[in-house]
Short mmCIF file of C-alpha atoms in Angstrom, two decimals:
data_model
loop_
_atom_site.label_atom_id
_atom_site.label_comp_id
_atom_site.label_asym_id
_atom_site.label_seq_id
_atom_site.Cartn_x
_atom_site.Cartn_y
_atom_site.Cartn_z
CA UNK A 1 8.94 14.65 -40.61
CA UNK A 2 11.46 16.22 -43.05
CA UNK A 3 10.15 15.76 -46.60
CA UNK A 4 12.59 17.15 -48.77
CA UNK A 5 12.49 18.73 -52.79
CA UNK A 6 15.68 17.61 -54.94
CA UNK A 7 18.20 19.89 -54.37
CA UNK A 8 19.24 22.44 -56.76
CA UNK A 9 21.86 21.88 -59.41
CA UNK A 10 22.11 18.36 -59.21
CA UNK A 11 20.46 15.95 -61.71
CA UNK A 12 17.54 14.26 -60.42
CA UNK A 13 17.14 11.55 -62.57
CA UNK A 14 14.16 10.29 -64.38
CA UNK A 15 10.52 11.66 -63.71
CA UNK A 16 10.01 8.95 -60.30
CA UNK A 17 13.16 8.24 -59.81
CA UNK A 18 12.31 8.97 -55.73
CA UNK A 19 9.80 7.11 -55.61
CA UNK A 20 11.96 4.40 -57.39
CA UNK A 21 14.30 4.61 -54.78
CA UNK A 22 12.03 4.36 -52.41
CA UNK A 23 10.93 1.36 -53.93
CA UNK A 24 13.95 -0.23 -53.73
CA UNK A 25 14.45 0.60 -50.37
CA UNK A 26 11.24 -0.75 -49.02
CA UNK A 27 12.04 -4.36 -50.95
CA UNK A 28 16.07 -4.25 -49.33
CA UNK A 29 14.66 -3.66 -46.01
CA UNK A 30 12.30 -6.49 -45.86
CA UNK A 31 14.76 -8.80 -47.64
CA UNK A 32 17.87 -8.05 -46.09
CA UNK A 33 16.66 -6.21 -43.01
CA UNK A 34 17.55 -3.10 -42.16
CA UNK A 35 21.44 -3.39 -40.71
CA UNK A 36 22.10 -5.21 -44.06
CA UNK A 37 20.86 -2.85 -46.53
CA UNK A 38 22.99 -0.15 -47.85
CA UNK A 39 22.65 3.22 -50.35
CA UNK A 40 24.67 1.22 -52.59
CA UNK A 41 22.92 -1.65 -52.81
CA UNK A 42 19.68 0.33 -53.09
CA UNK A 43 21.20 2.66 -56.31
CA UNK A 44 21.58 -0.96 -57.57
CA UNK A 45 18.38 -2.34 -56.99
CA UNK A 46 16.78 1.15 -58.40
CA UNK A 47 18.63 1.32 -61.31
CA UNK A 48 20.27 4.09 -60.69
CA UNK A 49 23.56 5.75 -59.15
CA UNK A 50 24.44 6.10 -55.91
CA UNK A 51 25.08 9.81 -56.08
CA UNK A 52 21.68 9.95 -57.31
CA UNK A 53 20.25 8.07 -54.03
CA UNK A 54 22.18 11.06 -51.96
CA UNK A 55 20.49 14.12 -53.80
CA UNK A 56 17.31 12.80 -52.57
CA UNK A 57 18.37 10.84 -49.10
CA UNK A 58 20.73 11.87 -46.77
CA UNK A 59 20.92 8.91 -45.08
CA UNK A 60 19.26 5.11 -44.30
CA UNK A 61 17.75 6.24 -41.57
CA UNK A 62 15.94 8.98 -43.58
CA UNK A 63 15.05 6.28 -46.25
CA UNK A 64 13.76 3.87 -43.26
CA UNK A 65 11.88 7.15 -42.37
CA UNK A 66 9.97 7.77 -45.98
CA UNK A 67 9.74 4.58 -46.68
CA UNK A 68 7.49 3.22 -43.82
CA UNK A 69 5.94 6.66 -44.08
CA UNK A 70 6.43 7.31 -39.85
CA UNK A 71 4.71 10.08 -39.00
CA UNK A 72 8.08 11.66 -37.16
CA UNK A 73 11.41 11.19 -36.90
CA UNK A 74 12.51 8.01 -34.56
CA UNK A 75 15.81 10.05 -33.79
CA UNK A 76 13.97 13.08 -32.87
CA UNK A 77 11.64 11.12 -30.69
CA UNK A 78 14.60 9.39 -28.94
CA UNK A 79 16.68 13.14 -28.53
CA UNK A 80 12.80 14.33 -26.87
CA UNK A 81 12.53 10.99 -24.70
CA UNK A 82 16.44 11.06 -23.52
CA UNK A 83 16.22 15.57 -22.72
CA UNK A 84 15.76 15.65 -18.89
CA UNK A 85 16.10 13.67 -15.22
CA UNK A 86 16.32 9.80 -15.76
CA UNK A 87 13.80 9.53 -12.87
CA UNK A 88 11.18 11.48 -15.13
CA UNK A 89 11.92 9.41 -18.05
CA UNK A 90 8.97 7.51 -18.08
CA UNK A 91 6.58 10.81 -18.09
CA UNK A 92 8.36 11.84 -20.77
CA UNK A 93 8.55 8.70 -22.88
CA UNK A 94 4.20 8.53 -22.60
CA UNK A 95 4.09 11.87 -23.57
CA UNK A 96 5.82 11.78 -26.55
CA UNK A 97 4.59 8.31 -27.83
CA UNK A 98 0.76 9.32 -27.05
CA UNK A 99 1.31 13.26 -28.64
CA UNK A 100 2.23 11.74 -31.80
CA UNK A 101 -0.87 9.14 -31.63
CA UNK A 102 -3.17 12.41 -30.31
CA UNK A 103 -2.63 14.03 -33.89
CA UNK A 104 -4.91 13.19 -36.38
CA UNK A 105 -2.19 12.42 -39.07
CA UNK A 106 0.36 10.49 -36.38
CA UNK A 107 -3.15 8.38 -35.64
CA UNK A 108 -3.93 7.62 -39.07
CA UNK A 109 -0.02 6.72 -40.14
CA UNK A 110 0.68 4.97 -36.86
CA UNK A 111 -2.34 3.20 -37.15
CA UNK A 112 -1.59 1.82 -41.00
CA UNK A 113 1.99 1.07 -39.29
CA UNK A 114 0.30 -1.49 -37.12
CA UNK A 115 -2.01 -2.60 -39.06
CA UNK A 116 1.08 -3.15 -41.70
CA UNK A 117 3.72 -4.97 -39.04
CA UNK A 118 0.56 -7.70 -37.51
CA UNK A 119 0.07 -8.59 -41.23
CA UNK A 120 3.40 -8.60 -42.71
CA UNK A 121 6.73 -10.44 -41.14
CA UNK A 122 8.30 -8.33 -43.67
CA UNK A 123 6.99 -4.89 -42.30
CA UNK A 124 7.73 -6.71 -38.80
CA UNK A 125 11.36 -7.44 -39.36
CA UNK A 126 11.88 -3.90 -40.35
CA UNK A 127 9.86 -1.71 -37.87
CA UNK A 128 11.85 -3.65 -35.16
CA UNK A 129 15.05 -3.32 -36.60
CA UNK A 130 14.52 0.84 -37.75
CA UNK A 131 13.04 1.52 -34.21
CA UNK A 132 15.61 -0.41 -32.25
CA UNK A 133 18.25 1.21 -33.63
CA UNK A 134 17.26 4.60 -33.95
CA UNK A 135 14.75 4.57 -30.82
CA UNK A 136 15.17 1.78 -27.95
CA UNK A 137 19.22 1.32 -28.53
CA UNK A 138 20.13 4.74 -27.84
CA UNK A 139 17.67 5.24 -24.94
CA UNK A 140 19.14 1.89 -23.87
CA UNK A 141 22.37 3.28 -23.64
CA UNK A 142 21.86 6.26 -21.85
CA UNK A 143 19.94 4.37 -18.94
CA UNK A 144 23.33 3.11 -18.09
CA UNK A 145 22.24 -0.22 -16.61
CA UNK A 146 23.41 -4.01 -17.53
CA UNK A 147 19.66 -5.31 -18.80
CA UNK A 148 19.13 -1.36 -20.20
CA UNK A 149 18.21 -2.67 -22.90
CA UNK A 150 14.95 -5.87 -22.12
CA UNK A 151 14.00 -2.87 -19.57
CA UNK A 152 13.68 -0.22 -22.54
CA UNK A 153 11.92 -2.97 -24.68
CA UNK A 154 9.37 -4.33 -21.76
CA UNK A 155 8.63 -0.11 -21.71
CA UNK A 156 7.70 -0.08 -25.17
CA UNK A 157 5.82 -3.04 -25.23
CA UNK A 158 3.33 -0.88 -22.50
CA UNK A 159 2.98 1.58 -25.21
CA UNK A 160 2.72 -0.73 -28.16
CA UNK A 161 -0.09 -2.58 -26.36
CA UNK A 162 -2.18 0.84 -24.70
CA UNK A 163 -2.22 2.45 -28.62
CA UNK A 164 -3.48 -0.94 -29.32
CA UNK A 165 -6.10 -0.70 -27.27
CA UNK A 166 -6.72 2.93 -27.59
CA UNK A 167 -6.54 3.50 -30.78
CA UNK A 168 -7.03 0.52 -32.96
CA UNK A 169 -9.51 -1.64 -30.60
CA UNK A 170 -11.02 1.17 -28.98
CA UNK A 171 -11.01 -0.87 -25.86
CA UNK A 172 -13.14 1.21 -22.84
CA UNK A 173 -12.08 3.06 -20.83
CA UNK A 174 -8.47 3.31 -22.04
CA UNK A 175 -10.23 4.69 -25.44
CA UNK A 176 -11.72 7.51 -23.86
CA UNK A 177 -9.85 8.19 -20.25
CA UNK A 178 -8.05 11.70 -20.76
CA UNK A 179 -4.62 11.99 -21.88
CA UNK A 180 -3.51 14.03 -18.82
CA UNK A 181 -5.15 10.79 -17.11
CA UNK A 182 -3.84 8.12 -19.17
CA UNK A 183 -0.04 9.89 -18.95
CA UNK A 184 -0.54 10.20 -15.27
CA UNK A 185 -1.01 6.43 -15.15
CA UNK A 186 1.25 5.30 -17.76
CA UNK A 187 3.90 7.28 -16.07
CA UNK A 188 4.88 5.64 -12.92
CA UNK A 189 4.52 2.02 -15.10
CA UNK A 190 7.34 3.00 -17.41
CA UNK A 191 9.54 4.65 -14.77
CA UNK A 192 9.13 0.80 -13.16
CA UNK A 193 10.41 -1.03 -16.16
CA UNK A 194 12.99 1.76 -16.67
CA UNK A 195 14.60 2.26 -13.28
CA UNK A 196 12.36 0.33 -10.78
CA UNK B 1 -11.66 -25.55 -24.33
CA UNK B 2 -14.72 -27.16 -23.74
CA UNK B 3 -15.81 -28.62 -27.38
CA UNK B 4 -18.54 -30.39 -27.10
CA UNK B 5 -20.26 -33.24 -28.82
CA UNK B 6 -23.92 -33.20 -29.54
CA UNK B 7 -26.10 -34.60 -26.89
CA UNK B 8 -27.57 -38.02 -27.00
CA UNK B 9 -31.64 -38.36 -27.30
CA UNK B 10 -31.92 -35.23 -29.40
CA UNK B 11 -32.83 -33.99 -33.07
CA UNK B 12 -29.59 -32.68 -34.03
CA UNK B 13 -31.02 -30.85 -37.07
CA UNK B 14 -29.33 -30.81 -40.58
CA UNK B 15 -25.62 -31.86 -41.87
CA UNK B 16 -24.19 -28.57 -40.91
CA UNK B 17 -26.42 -27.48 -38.02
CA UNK B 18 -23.28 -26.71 -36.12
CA UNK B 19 -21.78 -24.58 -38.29
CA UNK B 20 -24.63 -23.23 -39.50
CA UNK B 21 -25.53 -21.78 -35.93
CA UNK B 22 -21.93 -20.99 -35.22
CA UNK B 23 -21.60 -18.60 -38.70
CA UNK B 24 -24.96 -17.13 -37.29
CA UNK B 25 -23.59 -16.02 -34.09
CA UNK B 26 -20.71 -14.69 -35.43
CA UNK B 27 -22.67 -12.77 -37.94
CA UNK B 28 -24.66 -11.31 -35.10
CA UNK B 29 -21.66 -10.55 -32.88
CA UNK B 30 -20.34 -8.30 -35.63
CA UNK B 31 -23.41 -6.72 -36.47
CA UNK B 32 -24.89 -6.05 -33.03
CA UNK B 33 -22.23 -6.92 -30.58
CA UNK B 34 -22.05 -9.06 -28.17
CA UNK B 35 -24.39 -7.66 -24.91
CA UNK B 36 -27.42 -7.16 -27.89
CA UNK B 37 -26.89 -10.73 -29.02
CA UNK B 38 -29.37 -13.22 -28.51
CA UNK B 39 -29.78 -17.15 -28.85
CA UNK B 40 -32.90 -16.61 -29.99
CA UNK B 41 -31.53 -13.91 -32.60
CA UNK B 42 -28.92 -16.64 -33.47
CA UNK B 43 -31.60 -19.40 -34.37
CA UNK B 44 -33.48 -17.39 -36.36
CA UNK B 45 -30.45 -16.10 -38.13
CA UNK B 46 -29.66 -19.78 -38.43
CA UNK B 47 -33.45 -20.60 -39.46
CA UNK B 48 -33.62 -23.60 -36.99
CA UNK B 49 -35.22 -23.91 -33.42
CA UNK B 50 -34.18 -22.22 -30.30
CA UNK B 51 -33.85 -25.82 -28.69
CA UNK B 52 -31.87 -26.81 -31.45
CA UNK B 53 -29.00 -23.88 -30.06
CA UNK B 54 -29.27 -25.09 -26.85
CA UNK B 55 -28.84 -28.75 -28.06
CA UNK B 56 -25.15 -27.49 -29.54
CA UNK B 57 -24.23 -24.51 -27.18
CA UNK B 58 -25.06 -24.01 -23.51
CA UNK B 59 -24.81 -20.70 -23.45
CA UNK B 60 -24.03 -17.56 -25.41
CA UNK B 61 -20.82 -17.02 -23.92
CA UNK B 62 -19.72 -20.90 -24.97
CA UNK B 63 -20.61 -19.58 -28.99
CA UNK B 64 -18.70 -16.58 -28.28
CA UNK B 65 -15.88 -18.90 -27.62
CA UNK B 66 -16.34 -21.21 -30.04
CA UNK B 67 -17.12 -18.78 -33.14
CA UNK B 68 -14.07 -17.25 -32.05
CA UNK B 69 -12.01 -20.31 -31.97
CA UNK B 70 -10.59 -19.06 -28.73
CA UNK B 71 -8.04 -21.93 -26.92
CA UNK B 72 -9.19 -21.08 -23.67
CA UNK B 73 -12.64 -20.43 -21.95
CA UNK B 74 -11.98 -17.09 -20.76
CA UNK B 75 -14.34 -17.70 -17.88
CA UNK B 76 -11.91 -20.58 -16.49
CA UNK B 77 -9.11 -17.51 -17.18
CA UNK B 78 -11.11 -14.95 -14.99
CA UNK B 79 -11.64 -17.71 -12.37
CA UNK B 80 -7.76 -18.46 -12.19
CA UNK B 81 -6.74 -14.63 -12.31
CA UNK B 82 -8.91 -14.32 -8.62
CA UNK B 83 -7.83 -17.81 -6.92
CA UNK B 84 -5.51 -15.95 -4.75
CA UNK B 85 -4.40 -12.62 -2.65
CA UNK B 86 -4.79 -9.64 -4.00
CA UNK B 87 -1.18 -8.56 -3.35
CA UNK B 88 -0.24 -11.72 -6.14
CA UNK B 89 -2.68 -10.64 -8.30
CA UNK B 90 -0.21 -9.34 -10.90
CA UNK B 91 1.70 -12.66 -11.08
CA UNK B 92 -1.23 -14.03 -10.89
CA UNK B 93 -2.44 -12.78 -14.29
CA UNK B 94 1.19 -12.64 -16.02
CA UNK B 95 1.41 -16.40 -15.69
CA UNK B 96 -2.15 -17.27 -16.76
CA UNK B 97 -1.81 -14.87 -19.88
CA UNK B 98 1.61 -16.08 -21.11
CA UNK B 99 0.91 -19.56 -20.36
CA UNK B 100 -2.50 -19.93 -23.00
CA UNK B 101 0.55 -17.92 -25.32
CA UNK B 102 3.56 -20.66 -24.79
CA UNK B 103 1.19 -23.57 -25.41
CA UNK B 104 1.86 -24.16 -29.63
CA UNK B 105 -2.22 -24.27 -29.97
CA UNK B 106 -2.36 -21.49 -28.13
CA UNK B 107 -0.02 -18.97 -29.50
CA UNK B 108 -1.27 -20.34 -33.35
CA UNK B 109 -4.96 -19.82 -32.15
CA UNK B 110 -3.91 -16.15 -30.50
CA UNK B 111 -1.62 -14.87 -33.32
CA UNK B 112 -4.48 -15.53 -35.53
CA UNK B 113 -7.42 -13.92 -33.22
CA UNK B 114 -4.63 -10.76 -33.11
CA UNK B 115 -4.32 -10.29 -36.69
CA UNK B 116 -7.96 -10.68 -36.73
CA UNK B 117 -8.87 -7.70 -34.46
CA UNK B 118 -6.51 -5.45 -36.12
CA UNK B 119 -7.74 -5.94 -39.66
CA UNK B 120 -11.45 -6.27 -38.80
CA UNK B 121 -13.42 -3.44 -36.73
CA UNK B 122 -15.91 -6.22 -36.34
CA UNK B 123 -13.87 -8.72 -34.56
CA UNK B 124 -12.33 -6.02 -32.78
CA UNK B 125 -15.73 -5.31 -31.15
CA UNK B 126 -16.57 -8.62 -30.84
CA UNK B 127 -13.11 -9.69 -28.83
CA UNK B 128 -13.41 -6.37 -26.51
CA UNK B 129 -17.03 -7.06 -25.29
CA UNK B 130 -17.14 -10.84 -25.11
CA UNK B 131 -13.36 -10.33 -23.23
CA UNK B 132 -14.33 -7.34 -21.45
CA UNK B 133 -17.57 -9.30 -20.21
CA UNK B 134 -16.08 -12.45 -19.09
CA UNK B 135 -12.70 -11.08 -18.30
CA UNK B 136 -11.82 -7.53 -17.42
CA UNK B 137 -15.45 -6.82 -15.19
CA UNK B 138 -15.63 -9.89 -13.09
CA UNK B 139 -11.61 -9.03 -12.30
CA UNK B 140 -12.45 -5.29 -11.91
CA UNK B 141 -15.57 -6.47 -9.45
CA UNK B 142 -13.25 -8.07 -7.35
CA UNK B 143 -10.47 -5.28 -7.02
CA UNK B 144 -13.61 -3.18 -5.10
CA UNK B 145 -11.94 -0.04 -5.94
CA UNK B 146 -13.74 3.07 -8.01
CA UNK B 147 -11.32 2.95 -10.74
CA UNK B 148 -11.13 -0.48 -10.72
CA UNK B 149 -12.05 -1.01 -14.28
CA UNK B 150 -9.11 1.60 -15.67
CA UNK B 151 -6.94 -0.29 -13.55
CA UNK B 152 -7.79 -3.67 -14.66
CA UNK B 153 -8.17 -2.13 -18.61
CA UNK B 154 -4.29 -0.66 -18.19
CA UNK B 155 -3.25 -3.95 -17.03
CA UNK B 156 -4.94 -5.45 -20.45
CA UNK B 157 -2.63 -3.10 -22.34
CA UNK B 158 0.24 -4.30 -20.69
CA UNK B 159 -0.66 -7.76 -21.57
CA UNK B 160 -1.36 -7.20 -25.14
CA UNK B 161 1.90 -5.29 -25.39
CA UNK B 162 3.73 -8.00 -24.57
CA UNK B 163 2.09 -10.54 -26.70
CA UNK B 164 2.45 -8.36 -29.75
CA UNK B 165 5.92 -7.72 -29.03
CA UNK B 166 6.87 -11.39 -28.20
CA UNK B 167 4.97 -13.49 -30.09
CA UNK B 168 3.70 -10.96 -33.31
CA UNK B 169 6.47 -8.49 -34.19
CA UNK B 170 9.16 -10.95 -32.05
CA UNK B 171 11.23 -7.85 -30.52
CA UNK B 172 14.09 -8.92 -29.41
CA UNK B 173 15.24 -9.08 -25.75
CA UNK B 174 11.75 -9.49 -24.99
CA UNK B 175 10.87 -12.15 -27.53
CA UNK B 176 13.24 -14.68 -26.19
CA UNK B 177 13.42 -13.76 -22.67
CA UNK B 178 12.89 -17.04 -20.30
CA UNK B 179 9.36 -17.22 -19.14
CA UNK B 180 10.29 -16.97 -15.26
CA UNK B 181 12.05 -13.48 -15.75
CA UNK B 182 9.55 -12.17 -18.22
CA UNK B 183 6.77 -13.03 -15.75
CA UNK B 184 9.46 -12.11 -13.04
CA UNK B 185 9.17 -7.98 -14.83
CA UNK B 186 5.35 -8.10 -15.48
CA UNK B 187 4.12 -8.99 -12.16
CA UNK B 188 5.40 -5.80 -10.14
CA UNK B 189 4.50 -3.76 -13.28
CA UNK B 190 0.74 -5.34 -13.53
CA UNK B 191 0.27 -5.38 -10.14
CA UNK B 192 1.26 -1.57 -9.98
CA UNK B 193 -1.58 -0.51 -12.50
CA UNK B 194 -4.31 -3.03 -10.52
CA UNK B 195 -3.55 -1.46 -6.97
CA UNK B 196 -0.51 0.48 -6.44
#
């Protein structure tokens, strides 16, 4: 993930005014979801101007990015899951999903993510707008077929519900079955929702 | 759901008896789990008779249920799930699953058991062995295969996926997809991870 210090020369406000923005962020994206917020309207719900906003943000995404506190980039993910042959996508797509739940600090942030989106419609609305927009819609796209996009979605619901199990419920043996074995299975699955 | 009402000719113990016996058990399903889990543990945990469980509960698998406020008998589910070929096995278990979710009771009653596993390592354990015991073996017995119970496990992860993302987080194509296609793009995928 890209945390980044103020930039130089530029006046960064009062002593949280980040984490004020941030703030204001999080409330505008459960409120008005994520398509409907804007840096403007978060300066104005901060207290602050927008300029401001942009010496610590570059963009929404970015915002959507520190203020769900995702372990990586959802743009970066999608640019690692869409690099290769279509008919290996769904290798790919397990691998990168399960190597950021294999790392101790993707676990324990994914984990609080889940934890956070069963709990709160709020957290809900805006995990599914953030990662359909900056994950599933642009893989979507690049699958090139009429229902691209329920196949892309029916593939993620595979991963949401194995890190479920893995990871959170600890169900056996998908808790403890290899990750060479688990990809190996998972695989073939996603490829079948993708292109089957 | 079976619910039952208290047999006639017998001492039906105190106001509360019933609930009494039913907080028990799910006191000792979160402390012990489920396989170490006794009747007789249960009474005295409830201070009342061994008889006097029987007189409420036939069995521990019917408290497991009940405590858990489950809408279905998961034994009835397992029993559907392997009415049929093998090669329909898949559809087989996409249209039992979604059908306890589309019922009103039964999506209110699941949501809630969901939310419940994820915030609770208890209930967690408790749903994956009483599940796994009346669910995933008996189907993994009958696939008579050496990774049967991976294959059967995988197959839970699909189904969980799709719940969460449906009914839970309420992704979109997937959360208002007719039932016919939805099962239509399961069954192929299920029946890949039970015996493709």
């Amino acid at each position: 993930m890209t945390t980044r210090a103020a930039r130089p020369g530029r006046r960064p406000g009062g002593p949280d005014t980040r984490g004020e923005i941030l703030r204001a962020a999080r409330e505008s994206f459960a409120d008005k979801g994520f398509s409907a917020t804007s840096l403007r309207g978060i300066a104005r719900e901060a207290g602050v101007d927008a300029a401001l906003v942009h010496h610590y943000f570059d963009s929404k995404d970015e915002l959507f990015i520190e203020s769900m506190a995702l372990p990586v980039d959802p743009r970066q993910i999608a640019a690692r899951i869409m690099d290769g042959p279509p008919e290996e996508l769904g290798r790919r797509i397990a691998t990168v999903f399960l190597g950021v739940w294999e790392s101790p600090d993707g676990q324990q942030r994914m984990k609080a993510i889940f934890r956070s989106v069963v709990s709160s419609d709020a957290v809900a609305r805006i995990m599914r707008e953030g990662v359909g927009q900056m994950i599933i819609q642009p893989v979507s796209r690049s699958l090139d077929a009429p229902d691209a996009h329920l196949r892309v979605s029916l593939a993620a619901t595979q991963l949401i519900g194995v890190a479920m199990a893995r990871y959170l419920v600890e169900l056996e043996p998908v808790a403890s079955t290899d990750l060479t074995t688990l990809i190996d299975r998972l695989a073939p699955v996603l490829q079948l929702h993708l292109t089957g």
